[in-house]
XYZ file of C-alpha atoms in Angstrom:
360
model
C 86.689 161.315 69.121
C 86.014 161.866 72.972
C 83.594 159.858 74.858
C 82.468 160.732 78.370
C 83.991 157.574 79.813
C 87.537 159.288 79.697
C 86.729 163.038 79.393
C 90.105 163.342 79.099
C 92.038 164.260 75.706
C 95.775 164.587 74.586
C 96.934 161.905 76.707
C 98.662 158.385 75.704
C 96.329 155.200 76.155
C 97.095 153.714 79.246
C 98.676 149.688 78.792
C 97.591 147.245 81.690
C 97.657 143.796 82.080
C 94.256 141.455 81.780
C 94.112 141.913 85.988
C 96.433 144.852 86.814
C 97.325 145.500 90.217
C 97.314 148.723 92.694
C 100.785 149.588 91.764
C 100.313 149.641 88.401
C 96.974 150.927 88.065
C 98.841 153.980 90.188
C 101.819 153.922 87.576
C 99.579 154.670 84.738
C 98.353 157.452 86.415
C 94.454 156.398 85.553
C 93.348 158.500 88.171
C 93.961 161.331 85.547
C 91.249 159.904 83.600
C 88.665 159.646 86.061
C 86.330 162.293 87.602
C 85.925 161.492 91.232
C 83.714 162.994 93.707
C 81.322 163.866 90.325
C 78.063 163.577 89.338
C 76.453 163.584 86.080
C 72.822 166.130 86.421
C 71.843 165.520 82.387
C 73.033 164.781 79.106
C 71.630 166.722 76.040
C 72.076 165.808 72.867
C 72.881 168.897 70.408
C 72.545 168.865 66.346
C 72.715 171.055 63.143
C 69.943 168.797 62.150
C 67.458 166.751 64.300
C 65.309 165.848 61.213
C 67.936 162.810 60.418
C 67.826 161.869 63.326
C 64.239 160.995 64.086
C 62.882 160.062 60.493
C 66.237 158.134 59.101
C 66.209 154.342 58.988
C 69.602 154.442 60.015
C 70.841 154.731 63.557
C 72.080 158.278 64.520
C 71.259 158.929 61.030
C 73.976 157.242 59.381
C 74.176 153.824 61.458
C 77.968 154.960 62.340
C 78.794 155.140 65.850
C 79.973 158.729 65.489
C 78.443 162.020 63.903
C 80.066 164.790 62.149
C 77.734 167.122 63.549
C 75.979 165.522 66.535
C 77.256 166.364 70.128
C 76.288 164.844 73.793
C 76.952 168.132 76.094
C 77.301 166.335 79.793
C 76.995 168.554 82.528
C 78.900 167.948 85.890
C 78.610 169.025 89.311
C 80.661 168.101 92.403
C 79.246 165.792 94.719
C 78.768 167.401 98.531
C 78.415 170.720 96.989
C 74.774 171.993 95.594
C 76.360 175.545 95.517
C 78.875 174.210 93.427
C 79.504 175.741 89.174
C 78.782 173.014 87.296
C 80.663 171.909 84.497
C 79.877 171.309 80.895
C 81.502 168.833 79.153
C 81.100 167.854 74.989
C 81.693 164.683 73.770
C 81.236 162.598 70.479
C 79.780 159.141 72.789
C 78.422 158.173 75.689
C 78.186 155.220 77.523
C 75.718 155.173 80.686
C 77.381 152.912 83.356
C 74.614 154.143 85.949
C 73.283 150.587 87.185
C 69.733 149.482 88.166
C 69.788 149.086 91.964
C 70.338 152.422 93.542
C 69.374 155.980 93.711
C 65.618 156.053 93.306
C 63.785 153.749 95.745
C 60.540 152.523 94.867
C 58.314 153.509 97.263
C 54.323 152.922 97.234
C 52.294 155.909 97.558
C 49.283 155.656 99.893
C 46.300 157.789 100.424
C 46.008 160.870 102.951
C 46.030 159.954 106.496
C 46.888 156.518 105.654
C 51.188 156.647 104.886
C 54.410 156.707 107.283
C 53.614 159.930 108.514
C 50.824 157.956 111.001
C 52.985 155.348 112.171
C 54.558 156.264 115.335
C 57.635 153.623 113.952
C 60.771 154.211 111.862
C 60.427 153.354 107.715
C 63.334 153.448 105.673
C 64.280 151.574 102.153
C 66.459 148.856 101.835
C 68.334 151.062 100.336
C 69.585 152.812 103.480
C 69.475 149.762 105.236
C 72.240 148.212 103.760
C 74.339 151.271 103.741
C 74.353 150.790 107.774
C 77.602 149.765 108.622
C 77.111 146.253 110.933
C 76.950 147.173 113.876
C 73.999 150.452 113.358
C 72.027 147.856 111.371
C 72.086 145.813 114.382
C 71.275 148.275 117.179
C 68.742 149.329 114.672
C 66.611 145.935 114.796
C 67.627 144.647 118.158
C 64.754 143.860 120.407
C 62.358 145.457 118.244
C 58.609 143.923 115.736
C 60.336 144.459 111.734
C 57.976 143.507 109.034
C 59.262 143.775 105.612
C 57.530 144.651 102.640
C 58.101 143.111 99.328
C 60.428 140.400 97.687
C 62.808 142.750 95.782
C 66.115 142.808 98.185
C 67.489 140.654 100.440
C 66.698 142.505 104.173
C 64.483 139.838 105.029
C 67.075 137.275 104.851
C 69.215 139.139 106.565
C 66.749 139.726 109.487
C 65.856 136.332 109.726
C 69.519 135.211 111.040
C 69.874 138.349 113.049
C 66.998 137.992 114.638
C 66.117 134.991 116.092
C 63.504 133.557 118.199
C 59.524 134.380 118.605
C 59.809 137.385 121.182
C 59.992 139.585 118.687
C 59.132 138.349 115.172
C 60.307 139.510 111.783
C 57.041 139.550 108.719
C 57.860 139.190 105.574
C 54.877 140.985 103.751
C 54.501 140.628 99.848
C 51.878 140.478 96.804
C 53.752 138.185 94.768
C 55.215 134.749 95.524
C 58.767 134.913 94.032
C 60.882 131.475 93.684
C 64.294 131.410 95.571
C 67.049 129.299 94.548
C 69.545 128.269 97.412
C 73.128 129.111 97.316
C 74.026 125.575 97.415
C 71.993 124.854 93.331
C 73.952 128.035 92.317
C 76.762 126.001 90.458
C 73.563 124.050 89.130
C 71.875 127.528 87.897
C 75.605 128.435 86.186
C 75.556 125.436 84.236
C 72.546 125.812 82.709
C 74.072 129.151 81.012
C 74.847 127.649 77.688
C 73.347 127.218 73.860
C 70.952 124.337 74.824
C 69.596 126.439 77.875
C 69.035 129.126 75.298
C 65.823 126.654 73.572
C 63.597 127.105 76.724
C 63.178 130.763 76.465
C 60.894 132.359 73.845
C 62.096 135.088 71.462
C 60.964 137.904 69.663
C 60.079 136.853 66.315
C 60.343 132.983 66.701
C 59.249 130.493 64.518
C 56.890 127.547 65.009
C 59.622 125.114 65.749
C 61.471 127.558 68.419
C 58.551 128.400 70.017
C 57.624 124.474 69.799
C 61.048 124.118 71.615
C 60.407 126.527 74.115
C 57.307 125.151 75.421
C 58.369 121.335 75.698
C 61.588 122.483 77.476
C 60.385 125.694 79.689
C 59.785 122.963 83.062
C 63.567 122.243 82.771
C 64.195 125.572 83.018
C 62.041 126.889 86.194
C 63.062 124.577 89.489
C 60.895 126.856 92.070
C 61.812 126.304 95.947
C 59.921 128.976 98.214
C 60.851 130.610 101.411
C 58.618 129.097 103.947
C 58.510 130.348 107.795
C 60.505 129.607 110.361
C 60.086 127.055 112.843
C 61.433 128.818 115.666
C 58.238 131.672 115.113
C 60.910 134.185 113.936
C 59.613 134.844 110.688
C 56.433 134.984 109.250
C 55.027 135.520 105.868
C 52.379 137.115 104.497
C 50.293 137.817 101.421
C 48.368 140.518 100.448
C 47.701 142.771 97.783
C 47.536 146.327 99.665
C 47.761 147.784 103.019
C 48.105 150.623 105.219
C 50.163 152.340 108.284
C 48.392 152.773 111.554
C 49.740 154.263 114.863
C 51.504 150.797 115.777
C 51.556 149.036 112.860
C 49.979 148.264 109.259
C 46.868 147.620 108.671
C 46.023 144.313 106.121
C 43.280 144.622 103.446
C 40.142 142.518 104.880
C 41.886 142.251 108.431
C 41.179 144.114 111.479
C 44.134 143.081 113.489
C 46.949 145.618 112.701
C 50.830 143.803 111.799
C 52.173 145.058 115.432
C 55.360 147.024 114.331
C 58.085 148.845 115.410
C 60.599 149.486 111.968
C 59.006 148.679 108.292
C 61.583 148.519 105.241
C 60.267 148.985 102.210
C 62.055 146.263 99.749
C 60.532 146.935 97.268
C 62.966 147.723 94.269
C 64.118 150.958 92.828
C 62.518 153.147 89.880
C 64.890 151.822 87.738
C 63.881 153.080 84.768
C 62.705 156.382 85.858
C 66.705 156.720 86.879
C 67.610 156.030 83.256
C 64.625 158.859 81.917
C 66.097 160.970 84.159
C 69.418 161.274 83.253
C 68.382 162.856 79.397
C 67.341 166.472 79.339
C 65.237 166.252 76.106
C 61.634 164.854 76.408
C 61.888 163.256 73.443
C 64.808 160.830 74.494
C 62.994 160.934 77.779
C 59.876 159.242 76.325
C 62.162 157.225 74.027
C 62.809 155.038 77.501
C 59.409 155.756 79.213
C 57.682 152.404 79.092
C 59.791 150.879 76.709
C 62.141 148.750 78.973
C 65.295 150.146 77.272
C 67.936 149.032 76.260
C 67.320 147.404 72.765
C 69.602 146.610 70.521
C 72.718 144.292 71.631
C 70.769 145.146 74.889
C 72.852 148.231 75.093
C 71.517 150.555 72.189
C 68.597 152.208 71.574
C 67.434 152.633 68.064
C 66.145 155.965 68.066
C 68.620 157.870 70.904
C 71.783 158.429 68.626
C 75.714 158.081 69.658
C 74.935 156.406 73.164
C 75.003 153.235 74.751
C 74.147 151.660 78.178
C 75.902 149.177 80.231
C 75.160 146.829 82.772
C 71.677 147.794 82.666
C 69.917 144.578 82.024
C 69.564 142.119 84.661
C 70.451 138.296 84.392
C 72.342 135.524 86.550
C 75.413 135.874 84.218
C 75.411 139.551 84.453
C 79.006 139.978 84.565
C 79.812 137.723 81.958
C 76.952 139.494 79.531
C 78.611 142.852 79.986
C 81.668 142.092 79.243
C 80.650 140.438 75.895
C 78.540 143.647 75.295
C 81.308 145.798 76.181
C 84.105 144.248 73.743
C 80.867 143.971 71.328
C 80.515 147.937 71.739
C 84.281 148.331 71.635
C 84.315 147.066 67.978
C 81.921 148.887 67.161
C 83.445 152.147 68.362
C 86.240 151.293 66.061
C 84.156 150.940 63.140
C 84.366 147.062 62.735
C 80.977 146.631 62.322
C 77.855 148.834 61.743
C 74.059 148.391 63.095
C 71.407 146.952 61.164
C 68.471 149.524 59.828
C 65.709 150.169 62.201
C 63.132 148.964 59.924
C 65.044 145.742 59.608
C 66.042 145.520 63.545
C 63.840 147.024 65.310
C 60.475 144.951 65.575
C 63.833 142.399 66.957
C 64.680 144.947 69.585
C 61.781 145.907 70.911
C 60.933 142.476 70.921
C 63.390 142.321 73.548
C 62.409 144.739 75.284
C 59.148 142.996 75.982
C 60.707 139.915 76.698
C 62.460 141.479 79.495
C 58.847 144.116 80.634
C 56.924 140.553 81.413
C 60.454 138.605 82.559
């Protein structure tokens, strides 16, 4: 069997220690297992009969990780050369590890003549700002009036420390207040990642007793601490539900005076769901992802998309630990040590987890 995370057959399995050094990795020739400078443009599921996959109560028609007739065609293109011919690899199982916060920035849409095209300054997304070298980023905002839109990425924090003083302040424009936890309290957050704190969170298909416990204990789970304006006038907070661009800055709804700006940075997050959806060639699989807050079962397997798993898509304060546990669970599943429950038996719980993720 082949999986898209390897892509090389006929080679012995490498033996590595728990924390291998660079020399050990080089000696095992792991570079032969990795396709560098390559991008997966799409994946397409091919099978002799789609009826079993769509109508069966078992995942992929059997509940097993591999199917005798179903295969994934993985189309790969060399990065940096769009004219290079694409290559197609046929594999038995695909593991998507594409992450959430990259590639597709979430930039708001604006009416005609009210968007960035009428602005005389510079507009960029936090993704572009974060990718800049430190000296280039410092030079970009030096002596500039900067407005950061959104709470979804930390450029507002960087700007606050890089640009002190009231002569060229930074304005943070947002719709909803997001509570932040100071760094010195992070150890307390990680200490709370235990079985007891699970009782503070609502669960899908929970009974009355778990519902009551979550309601009573939820105040212990939320300890909000807000970001405040700086005393030296280098950072201003502005809450608004809508805004538009003008020649010299941003116009806030209901106000006549614009926020004077030279640079506007969108810290509005990423289109994570669209990025995951666009990987699939099938419209049916795209619709399975669209609006579903995938992944579902064990937060890595969708009930209606066979022979595929998604790792690193869900987010939490313990993302490294939870992803490691899901990877181990997936390894046991691929080894045939367990089977998935039927969709009708566990479908309600799976979709419940997705809904909680979307609302949380």
